[in-house]
């Protein structure tokens, strides 16, 4: 039985990953999450009493806590989702991104290196326990922006443009350095934009669904012609699961489903599905340094590891819109701040374990 440290497992992708892994494997998952504004224990509802899931409220930058958890649970795998993830917030508060995304990653790498090393006192030790693996969940944004043509491959030069992507790139370079210098068994996955259940409504798709539902203006940045390559979160989770089981140590895998859409197309699709008027669209000032286009070349993971996405964009977006319509209370708890009371209640009652 594997014991996996999942960090950031109360956020959007992390919580989907926790549900996915518990449904597909008999592994123990220890979910370490600081419950920032983006962490929501309601994303984990239904897991109360599941012996394979332990929730710990804590910060990945807390060396003492991370090292204590390694000693207590003897993890053989780390999957690091914990991060500040919103580009707009990184423009107003870059320092928080530097701390969590870079320093936090280095704390996890160091703890893994020490705990998994066969000779803990030998700083140059390159021998690790059998079967251990550190997986860094990264993003296609580390490659910067594309023009009208071309796609990101794993060898595209790193060229981040926002404080968010700069922090994710720095973290990737630390992961690489721990592999090259110390031989730590690592993988990095770089995925395109995700959509699906439990996404915090500051991101494009849930924000537009919620505003549209409430008859509020839909803020489209610039001309709305920026392109993102969308992947359903369940397909991202299955790709990470594939890399954990079949990925070659030290390798980077791009993850994407060949679904390039302009932002305005998505906004119009949401309006149409919800039967609202395009008059709700409000073109607003563009994001500074706004990347024009992302597109992932997924040849490596599809041909070498046999992964492929299940969702078409049409099916995924229809189900996702329906999910938000069916979970209005979830959305309302976030927009009113009530979800924070919920986690205080839950955390107070459950201490560290859900
Ligand atoms: P999210 O913002 O929804 O969730 C982040 C989670 O991390 C939250 O639960 C938060 O409480 C937790 N967290 C933040 N700081 C922490 C800290 N210091 N210690 C412990 N926990 C902390 O983000 P997401 O969209 O689920 O993204 C998860 C990961 O996937 C990130 O690393 C992100 O860079 C990457 N990623 C996201 C996308 C996307 O489209 N959302 C695409 C590719 C890669
Ligand atoms: P976002 O969901 O923030 O993801 P990212 O910036 O990491 O790609 O934004 C997706 C795209 O939608 C991006 O081009 C910015 C744009 N956008 C808007 O036009 N309006 C909005 O209100 C938001 C949140 C995003």
PDB file of N, CA, C and O in Angstrom, residues 25-90:
ATOM      1  N   UNK A  25      -7.656   3.546  -6.130  1.00  0.00           N
ATOM      2  CA  UNK A  25      -6.577   2.768  -5.502  1.00  0.00           C
ATOM      3  C   UNK A  25      -6.846   2.589  -4.014  1.00  0.00           C
ATOM      4  O   UNK A  25      -7.534   3.392  -3.406  1.00  0.00           O
ATOM      5  N   UNK A  26      -6.205   1.585  -3.453  1.00  0.00           N
ATOM      6  CA  UNK A  26      -6.257   1.425  -2.001  1.00  0.00           C
ATOM      7  C   UNK A  26      -4.965   1.996  -1.406  1.00  0.00           C
ATOM      8  O   UNK A  26      -4.100   1.268  -0.939  1.00  0.00           O
ATOM      9  N   UNK A  27      -4.802   3.329  -1.495  1.00  0.00           N
ATOM     10  CA  UNK A  27      -3.613   4.003  -0.972  1.00  0.00           C
ATOM     11  C   UNK A  27      -4.020   4.881   0.199  1.00  0.00           C
ATOM     12  O   UNK A  27      -5.146   5.361   0.245  1.00  0.00           O
ATOM     13  N   UNK A  28      -3.056   5.146   1.085  1.00  0.00           N
ATOM     14  CA  UNK A  28      -3.321   6.113   2.158  1.00  0.00           C
ATOM     15  C   UNK A  28      -2.881   7.493   1.664  1.00  0.00           C
ATOM     16  O   UNK A  28      -1.750   7.663   1.197  1.00  0.00           O
ATOM     17  N   UNK A  29      -3.775   8.474   1.775  1.00  0.00           N
ATOM     18  CA  UNK A  29      -3.446   9.833   1.350  1.00  0.00           C
ATOM     19  C   UNK A  29      -3.426  10.744   2.564  1.00  0.00           C
ATOM     20  O   UNK A  29      -4.411  10.817   3.307  1.00  0.00           O
ATOM     21  N   UNK A  30      -2.303  11.401   2.769  1.00  0.00           N
ATOM     22  CA  UNK A  30      -2.219  12.412   3.833  1.00  0.00           C
ATOM     23  C   UNK A  30      -2.243  13.764   3.125  1.00  0.00           C
ATOM     24  O   UNK A  30      -1.365  14.071   2.310  1.00  0.00           O
ATOM     25  N   UNK A  31      -3.280  14.522   3.424  1.00  0.00           N
ATOM     26  CA  UNK A  31      -3.600  15.749   2.681  1.00  0.00           C
ATOM     27  C   UNK A  31      -3.181  16.955   3.521  1.00  0.00           C
ATOM     28  O   UNK A  31      -3.826  17.287   4.514  1.00  0.00           O
ATOM     29  N   UNK A  32      -2.076  17.578   3.128  1.00  0.00           N
ATOM     30  CA  UNK A  32      -1.559  18.734   3.879  1.00  0.00           C
ATOM     31  C   UNK A  32      -1.948  20.017   3.144  1.00  0.00           C
ATOM     32  O   UNK A  32      -1.524  20.241   2.005  1.00  0.00           O
ATOM     33  N   UNK A  33      -2.749  20.846   3.802  1.00  0.00           N
ATOM     34  CA  UNK A  33      -3.227  22.067   3.142  1.00  0.00           C
ATOM     35  C   UNK A  33      -3.338  23.177   4.190  1.00  0.00           C
ATOM     36  O   UNK A  33      -3.849  22.964   5.284  1.00  0.00           O
ATOM     37  N   UNK A  34      -2.867  24.348   3.813  1.00  0.00           N
ATOM     38  CA  UNK A  34      -2.873  25.482   4.760  1.00  0.00           C
ATOM     39  C   UNK A  34      -4.249  26.127   4.863  1.00  0.00           C
ATOM     40  O   UNK A  34      -4.451  26.998   5.703  1.00  0.00           O
ATOM     41  N   UNK A  35      -5.187  25.715   4.004  1.00  0.00           N
ATOM     42  CA  UNK A  35      -6.521  26.336   3.954  1.00  0.00           C
ATOM     43  C   UNK A  35      -6.406  27.851   3.839  1.00  0.00           C
ATOM     44  O   UNK A  35      -6.887  28.596   4.689  1.00  0.00           O
ATOM     45  N   UNK A  36      -5.741  28.272   2.775  1.00  0.00           N
ATOM     46  CA  UNK A  36      -5.743  29.695   2.418  1.00  0.00           C
ATOM     47  C   UNK A  36      -7.147  29.995   1.900  1.00  0.00           C
ATOM     48  O   UNK A  36      -8.018  29.113   1.888  1.00  0.00           O
ATOM     49  N   UNK A  37      -7.358  31.198   1.366  1.00  0.00           N
ATOM     50  CA  UNK A  37      -8.677  31.541   0.804  1.00  0.00           C
ATOM     51  C   UNK A  37      -9.113  30.501  -0.238  1.00  0.00           C
ATOM     52  O   UNK A  37     -10.300  30.284  -0.454  1.00  0.00           O
ATOM     53  N   UNK A  38      -8.130  29.846  -0.907  1.00  0.00           N
ATOM     54  CA  UNK A  38      -8.453  28.917  -2.003  1.00  0.00           C
ATOM     55  C   UNK A  38      -8.718  27.491  -1.522  1.00  0.00           C
ATOM     56  O   UNK A  38      -9.193  26.655  -2.290  1.00  0.00           O
ATOM     57  N   UNK A  39      -8.415  27.221  -0.271  1.00  0.00           N
ATOM     58  CA  UNK A  39      -8.619  25.879   0.266  1.00  0.00           C
ATOM     59  C   UNK A  39     -10.007  25.781   0.877  1.00  0.00           C
ATOM     60  O   UNK A  39     -10.413  26.659   1.630  1.00  0.00           O
ATOM     61  N   UNK A  40     -10.718  24.717   0.565  1.00  0.00           N
ATOM     62  CA  UNK A  40     -12.112  24.628   0.995  1.00  0.00           C
ATOM     63  C   UNK A  40     -12.408  23.183   1.375  1.00  0.00           C
ATOM     64  O   UNK A  40     -12.439  22.303   0.511  1.00  0.00           O
ATOM     65  N   UNK A  41     -12.657  22.953   2.661  1.00  0.00           N
ATOM     66  CA  UNK A  41     -12.930  21.574   3.099  1.00  0.00           C
ATOM     67  C   UNK A  41     -14.232  21.029   2.522  1.00  0.00           C
ATOM     68  O   UNK A  41     -14.419  19.816   2.481  1.00  0.00           O
ATOM     69  N   UNK A  42     -15.088  21.917   2.048  1.00  0.00           N
ATOM     70  CA  UNK A  42     -16.321  21.421   1.404  1.00  0.00           C
ATOM     71  C   UNK A  42     -15.993  20.633   0.136  1.00  0.00           C
ATOM     72  O   UNK A  42     -16.789  19.815  -0.301  1.00  0.00           O
ATOM     73  N   UNK A  43     -14.806  20.888  -0.437  1.00  0.00           N
ATOM     74  CA  UNK A  43     -14.390  20.117  -1.622  1.00  0.00           C
ATOM     75  C   UNK A  43     -14.127  18.655  -1.264  1.00  0.00           C
ATOM     76  O   UNK A  43     -14.015  17.809  -2.147  1.00  0.00           O
ATOM     77  N   UNK A  44     -13.972  18.392   0.038  1.00  0.00           N
ATOM     78  CA  UNK A  44     -13.638  17.029   0.477  1.00  0.00           C
ATOM     79  C   UNK A  44     -14.823  16.366   1.174  1.00  0.00           C
ATOM     80  O   UNK A  44     -14.664  15.329   1.817  1.00  0.00           O
ATOM     81  N   UNK A  45     -15.995  16.976   1.044  1.00  0.00           N
ATOM     82  CA  UNK A  45     -17.117  16.387   1.774  1.00  0.00           C
ATOM     83  C   UNK A  45     -17.416  15.010   1.176  1.00  0.00           C
ATOM     84  O   UNK A  45     -17.213  14.765  -0.016  1.00  0.00           O
ATOM     85  N   UNK A  46     -17.830  14.112   2.044  1.00  0.00           N
ATOM     86  CA  UNK A  46     -18.047  12.721   1.629  1.00  0.00           C
ATOM     87  C   UNK A  46     -16.880  11.841   2.056  1.00  0.00           C
ATOM     88  O   UNK A  46     -16.981  10.621   2.068  1.00  0.00           O
ATOM     89  N   UNK A  47     -15.763  12.466   2.435  1.00  0.00           N
ATOM     90  CA  UNK A  47     -14.599  11.658   2.825  1.00  0.00           C
ATOM     91  C   UNK A  47     -14.478  11.503   4.343  1.00  0.00           C
ATOM     92  O   UNK A  47     -13.552  10.851   4.829  1.00  0.00           O
ATOM     93  N   UNK A  48     -15.436  12.111   5.065  1.00  0.00           N
ATOM     94  CA  UNK A  48     -15.400  12.004   6.522  1.00  0.00           C
ATOM     95  C   UNK A  48     -15.406  10.516   6.897  1.00  0.00           C
ATOM     96  O   UNK A  48     -16.206   9.746   6.360  1.00  0.00           O
ATOM     97  N   UNK A  49     -14.502  10.133   7.769  1.00  0.00           N
ATOM     98  CA  UNK A  49     -14.478   8.742   8.238  1.00  0.00           C
ATOM     99  C   UNK A  49     -13.752   7.783   7.288  1.00  0.00           C
ATOM    100  O   UNK A  49     -13.623   6.604   7.585  1.00  0.00           O
ATOM    101  N   UNK A  50     -13.290   8.249   6.146  1.00  0.00           N
ATOM    102  CA  UNK A  50     -12.548   7.359   5.236  1.00  0.00           C
ATOM    103  C   UNK A  50     -11.152   7.109   5.822  1.00  0.00           C
ATOM    104  O   UNK A  50     -10.361   8.041   5.960  1.00  0.00           O
ATOM    105  N   UNK A  51     -10.839   5.863   6.193  1.00  0.00           N
ATOM    106  CA  UNK A  51      -9.559   5.599   6.851  1.00  0.00           C
ATOM    107  C   UNK A  51      -8.353   5.849   5.946  1.00  0.00           C
ATOM    108  O   UNK A  51      -7.225   5.971   6.430  1.00  0.00           O
ATOM    109  N   UNK A  52      -8.571   5.924   4.629  1.00  0.00           N
ATOM    110  CA  UNK A  52      -7.454   6.155   3.702  1.00  0.00           C
ATOM    111  C   UNK A  52      -7.181   7.631   3.469  1.00  0.00           C
ATOM    112  O   UNK A  52      -6.335   7.975   2.633  1.00  0.00           O
ATOM    113  N   UNK A  53      -7.915   8.512   4.173  1.00  0.00           N
ATOM    114  CA  UNK A  53      -7.687   9.952   3.983  1.00  0.00           C
ATOM    115  C   UNK A  53      -7.515  10.644   5.324  1.00  0.00           C
ATOM    116  O   UNK A  53      -8.374  10.571   6.195  1.00  0.00           O
ATOM    117  N   UNK A  54      -6.359  11.303   5.471  1.00  0.00           N
ATOM    118  CA  UNK A  54      -6.111  12.080   6.686  1.00  0.00           C
ATOM    119  C   UNK A  54      -5.886  13.517   6.265  1.00  0.00           C
ATOM    120  O   UNK A  54      -5.068  13.771   5.371  1.00  0.00           O
ATOM    121  N   UNK A  55      -6.612  14.442   6.869  1.00  0.00           N
ATOM    122  CA  UNK A  55      -6.403  15.854   6.539  1.00  0.00           C
ATOM    123  C   UNK A  55      -5.573  16.532   7.633  1.00  0.00           C
ATOM    124  O   UNK A  55      -5.872  16.393   8.816  1.00  0.00           O
ATOM    125  N   UNK A  56      -4.535  17.249   7.208  1.00  0.00           N
ATOM    126  CA  UNK A  56      -3.723  18.005   8.169  1.00  0.00           C
ATOM    127  C   UNK A  56      -3.735  19.465   7.734  1.00  0.00           C
ATOM    128  O   UNK A  56      -3.371  19.775   6.593  1.00  0.00           O
ATOM    129  N   UNK A  57      -4.148  20.339   8.639  1.00  0.00           N
ATOM    130  CA  UNK A  57      -4.074  21.762   8.308  1.00  0.00           C
ATOM    131  C   UNK A  57      -2.652  22.231   8.595  1.00  0.00           C
ATOM    132  O   UNK A  57      -2.199  22.161   9.742  1.00  0.00           O
ATOM    133  N   UNK A  58      -1.935  22.675   7.566  1.00  0.00           N
ATOM    134  CA  UNK A  58      -0.559  23.123   7.793  1.00  0.00           C
ATOM    135  C   UNK A  58       0.062  23.654   6.521  1.00  0.00           C
ATOM    136  O   UNK A  58      -0.451  23.458   5.413  1.00  0.00           O
ATOM    137  N   UNK A  59       1.210  24.297   6.719  1.00  0.00           N
ATOM    138  CA  UNK A  59       1.877  25.039   5.657  1.00  0.00           C
ATOM    139  C   UNK A  59       3.056  24.221   5.122  1.00  0.00           C
ATOM    140  O   UNK A  59       3.869  23.711   5.912  1.00  0.00           O
ATOM    141  N   UNK A  60       3.184  24.127   3.805  1.00  0.00           N
ATOM    142  CA  UNK A  60       4.324  23.376   3.245  1.00  0.00           C
ATOM    143  C   UNK A  60       5.657  24.069   3.537  1.00  0.00           C
ATOM    144  O   UNK A  60       6.712  23.459   3.403  1.00  0.00           O
ATOM    145  N   UNK A  61       5.606  25.348   3.925  1.00  0.00           N
ATOM    146  CA  UNK A  61       6.863  26.052   4.270  1.00  0.00           C
ATOM    147  C   UNK A  61       7.331  25.737   5.686  1.00  0.00           C
ATOM    148  O   UNK A  61       8.420  26.144   6.089  1.00  0.00           O
ATOM    149  N   UNK A  62       6.503  25.032   6.463  1.00  0.00           N
ATOM    150  CA  UNK A  62       6.814  24.728   7.863  1.00  0.00           C
ATOM    151  C   UNK A  62       7.687  23.465   7.915  1.00  0.00           C
ATOM    152  O   UNK A  62       7.196  22.331   7.937  1.00  0.00           O
ATOM    153  N   UNK A  63       9.017  23.685   7.942  1.00  0.00           N
ATOM    154  CA  UNK A  63       9.973  22.562   7.880  1.00  0.00           C
ATOM    155  C   UNK A  63       9.747  21.535   8.981  1.00  0.00           C
ATOM    156  O   UNK A  63       9.818  20.330   8.750  1.00  0.00           O
ATOM    157  N   UNK A  64       9.479  22.046  10.196  1.00  0.00           N
ATOM    158  CA  UNK A  64       9.300  21.152  11.352  1.00  0.00           C
ATOM    159  C   UNK A  64       8.101  20.233  11.130  1.00  0.00           C
ATOM    160  O   UNK A  64       8.183  19.019  11.345  1.00  0.00           O
ATOM    161  N   UNK A  65       7.000  20.821  10.694  1.00  0.00           N
ATOM    162  CA  UNK A  65       5.781  20.032  10.478  1.00  0.00           C
ATOM    163  C   UNK A  65       5.995  19.012   9.351  1.00  0.00           C
ATOM    164  O   UNK A  65       5.653  17.826   9.506  1.00  0.00           O
ATOM    165  N   UNK A  66       6.589  19.452   8.253  1.00  0.00           N
ATOM    166  CA  UNK A  66       6.772  18.553   7.108  1.00  0.00           C
ATOM    167  C   UNK A  66       7.663  17.376   7.512  1.00  0.00           C
ATOM    168  O   UNK A  66       7.357  16.204   7.226  1.00  0.00           O
ATOM    169  N   UNK A  67       8.715  17.673   8.239  1.00  0.00           N
ATOM    170  CA  UNK A  67       9.631  16.604   8.637  1.00  0.00           C
ATOM    171  C   UNK A  67       8.954  15.656   9.646  1.00  0.00           C
ATOM    172  O   UNK A  67       9.127  14.431   9.581  1.00  0.00           O
ATOM    173  N   UNK A  68       8.139  16.212  10.529  1.00  0.00           N
ATOM    174  CA  UNK A  68       7.391  15.383  11.491  1.00  0.00           C
ATOM    175  C   UNK A  68       6.420  14.455  10.742  1.00  0.00           C
ATOM    176  O   UNK A  68       6.281  13.279  11.077  1.00  0.00           O
ATOM    177  N   UNK A  69       5.774  14.980   9.704  1.00  0.00           N
ATOM    178  CA  UNK A  69       4.818  14.154   8.949  1.00  0.00           C
ATOM    179  C   UNK A  69       5.528  13.023   8.205  1.00  0.00           C
ATOM    180  O   UNK A  69       5.026  11.898   8.135  1.00  0.00           O
ATOM    181  N   UNK A  70       6.723  13.317   7.663  1.00  0.00           N
ATOM    182  CA  UNK A  70       7.502  12.251   7.003  1.00  0.00           C
ATOM    183  C   UNK A  70       7.825  11.148   8.003  1.00  0.00           C
ATOM    184  O   UNK A  70       7.712   9.960   7.693  1.00  0.00           O
ATOM    185  N   UNK A  71       8.233  11.568   9.212  1.00  0.00           N
ATOM    186  CA  UNK A  71       8.608  10.573  10.223  1.00  0.00           C
ATOM    187  C   UNK A  71       7.381   9.753  10.645  1.00  0.00           C
ATOM    188  O   UNK A  71       7.456   8.535  10.812  1.00  0.00           O
ATOM    189  N   UNK A  72       6.245  10.432  10.796  1.00  0.00           N
ATOM    190  CA  UNK A  72       5.047   9.746  11.298  1.00  0.00           C
ATOM    191  C   UNK A  72       4.439   8.802  10.258  1.00  0.00           C
ATOM    192  O   UNK A  72       4.036   7.696  10.576  1.00  0.00           O
ATOM    193  N   UNK A  73       4.373   9.251   8.987  1.00  0.00           N
ATOM    194  CA  UNK A  73       3.635   8.468   7.989  1.00  0.00           C
ATOM    195  C   UNK A  73       4.532   7.702   7.022  1.00  0.00           C
ATOM    196  O   UNK A  73       4.050   6.889   6.244  1.00  0.00           O
ATOM    197  N   UNK A  74       5.828   7.985   7.018  1.00  0.00           N
ATOM    198  CA  UNK A  74       6.764   7.281   6.154  1.00  0.00           C
ATOM    199  C   UNK A  74       6.292   7.275   4.687  1.00  0.00           C
ATOM    200  O   UNK A  74       6.168   6.219   4.059  1.00  0.00           O
ATOM    201  N   UNK A  75       6.044   8.470   4.155  1.00  0.00           N
ATOM    202  CA  UNK A  75       5.547   8.580   2.771  1.00  0.00           C
ATOM    203  C   UNK A  75       6.514   7.927   1.796  1.00  0.00           C
ATOM    204  O   UNK A  75       7.726   8.066   1.935  1.00  0.00           O
ATOM    205  N   UNK A  76       5.968   7.274   0.764  1.00  0.00           N
ATOM    206  CA  UNK A  76       6.835   6.823  -0.328  1.00  0.00           C
ATOM    207  C   UNK A  76       6.645   7.708  -1.556  1.00  0.00           C
ATOM    208  O   UNK A  76       7.388   7.602  -2.534  1.00  0.00           O
ATOM    209  N   UNK A  77       5.624   8.585  -1.505  1.00  0.00           N
ATOM    210  CA  UNK A  77       5.311   9.424  -2.670  1.00  0.00           C
ATOM    211  C   UNK A  77       4.889  10.811  -2.185  1.00  0.00           C
ATOM    212  O   UNK A  77       4.196  10.920  -1.167  1.00  0.00           O
ATOM    213  N   UNK A  78       5.305  11.838  -2.906  1.00  0.00           N
ATOM    214  CA  UNK A  78       4.814  13.196  -2.650  1.00  0.00           C
ATOM    215  C   UNK A  78       4.242  13.722  -3.962  1.00  0.00           C
ATOM    216  O   UNK A  78       4.869  13.608  -5.011  1.00  0.00           O
ATOM    217  N   UNK A  79       3.030  14.279  -3.891  1.00  0.00           N
ATOM    218  CA  UNK A  79       2.459  14.976  -5.049  1.00  0.00           C
ATOM    219  C   UNK A  79       2.163  16.399  -4.591  1.00  0.00           C
ATOM    220  O   UNK A  79       1.303  16.616  -3.740  1.00  0.00           O
ATOM    221  N   UNK A  80       2.913  17.343  -5.138  1.00  0.00           N
ATOM    222  CA  UNK A  80       2.819  18.725  -4.639  1.00  0.00           C
ATOM    223  C   UNK A  80       1.925  19.608  -5.513  1.00  0.00           C
ATOM    224  O   UNK A  80       2.342  20.115  -6.555  1.00  0.00           O
ATOM    225  N   UNK A  81       0.687  19.785  -5.032  1.00  0.00           N
ATOM    226  CA  UNK A  81      -0.255  20.709  -5.679  1.00  0.00           C
ATOM    227  C   UNK A  81      -0.239  22.072  -4.991  1.00  0.00           C
ATOM    228  O   UNK A  81      -0.716  23.050  -5.568  1.00  0.00           O
ATOM    229  N   UNK A  82       0.201  22.123  -3.732  1.00  0.00           N
ATOM    230  CA  UNK A  82       0.042  23.350  -2.939  1.00  0.00           C
ATOM    231  C   UNK A  82       0.731  24.513  -3.626  1.00  0.00           C
ATOM    232  O   UNK A  82       1.908  24.452  -3.967  1.00  0.00           O
ATOM    233  N   UNK A  83      -0.027  25.571  -3.825  1.00  0.00           N
ATOM    234  CA  UNK A  83       0.548  26.745  -4.488  1.00  0.00           C
ATOM    235  C   UNK A  83      -0.433  27.896  -4.404  1.00  0.00           C
ATOM    236  O   UNK A  83      -1.626  27.697  -4.178  1.00  0.00           O
ATOM    237  N   UNK A  84       0.096  29.082  -4.557  1.00  0.00           N
ATOM    238  CA  UNK A  84      -0.736  30.215  -4.926  1.00  0.00           C
ATOM    239  C   UNK A  84      -0.885  30.094  -6.427  1.00  0.00           C
ATOM    240  O   UNK A  84       0.113  29.943  -7.145  1.00  0.00           O
ATOM    241  N   UNK A  85      -2.136  30.165  -6.922  1.00  0.00           N
ATOM    242  CA  UNK A  85      -2.346  29.749  -8.313  1.00  0.00           C
ATOM    243  C   UNK A  85      -2.966  30.808  -9.227  1.00  0.00           C
ATOM    244  O   UNK A  85      -3.158  30.536 -10.405  1.00  0.00           O
ATOM    245  N   UNK A  86      -3.282  31.982  -8.681  1.00  0.00           N
ATOM    246  CA  UNK A  86      -4.015  32.931  -9.531  1.00  0.00           C
ATOM    247  C   UNK A  86      -3.116  34.059 -10.043  1.00  0.00           C
ATOM    248  O   UNK A  86      -2.563  34.836  -9.255  1.00  0.00           O
ATOM    249  N   UNK A  87      -2.985  34.147 -11.358  1.00  0.00           N
ATOM    250  CA  UNK A  87      -2.087  35.125 -11.994  1.00  0.00           C
ATOM    251  C   UNK A  87      -2.399  36.559 -11.520  1.00  0.00           C
ATOM    252  O   UNK A  87      -1.490  37.325 -11.194  1.00  0.00           O
ATOM    253  N   UNK A  88      -3.677  36.912 -11.470  1.00  0.00           N
ATOM    254  CA  UNK A  88      -4.031  38.293 -11.076  1.00  0.00           C
ATOM    255  C   UNK A  88      -3.530  38.617  -9.668  1.00  0.00           C
ATOM    256  O   UNK A  88      -3.048  39.716  -9.405  1.00  0.00           O
ATOM    257  N   UNK A  89      -3.658  37.650  -8.751  1.00  0.00           N
ATOM    258  CA  UNK A  89      -3.162  37.883  -7.381  1.00  0.00           C
ATOM    259  C   UNK A  89      -1.633  37.997  -7.367  1.00  0.00           C
ATOM    260  O   UNK A  89      -1.063  38.685  -6.529  1.00  0.00           O
ATOM    261  N   UNK A  90      -0.979  37.306  -8.286  1.00  0.00           N
ATOM    262  CA  UNK A  90       0.496  37.361  -8.306  1.00  0.00           C
ATOM    263  C   UNK A  90       0.990  38.727  -8.755  1.00  0.00           C
ATOM    264  O   UNK A  90       2.134  39.103  -8.497  1.00  0.00           O
TER     265      UNK A  90
END
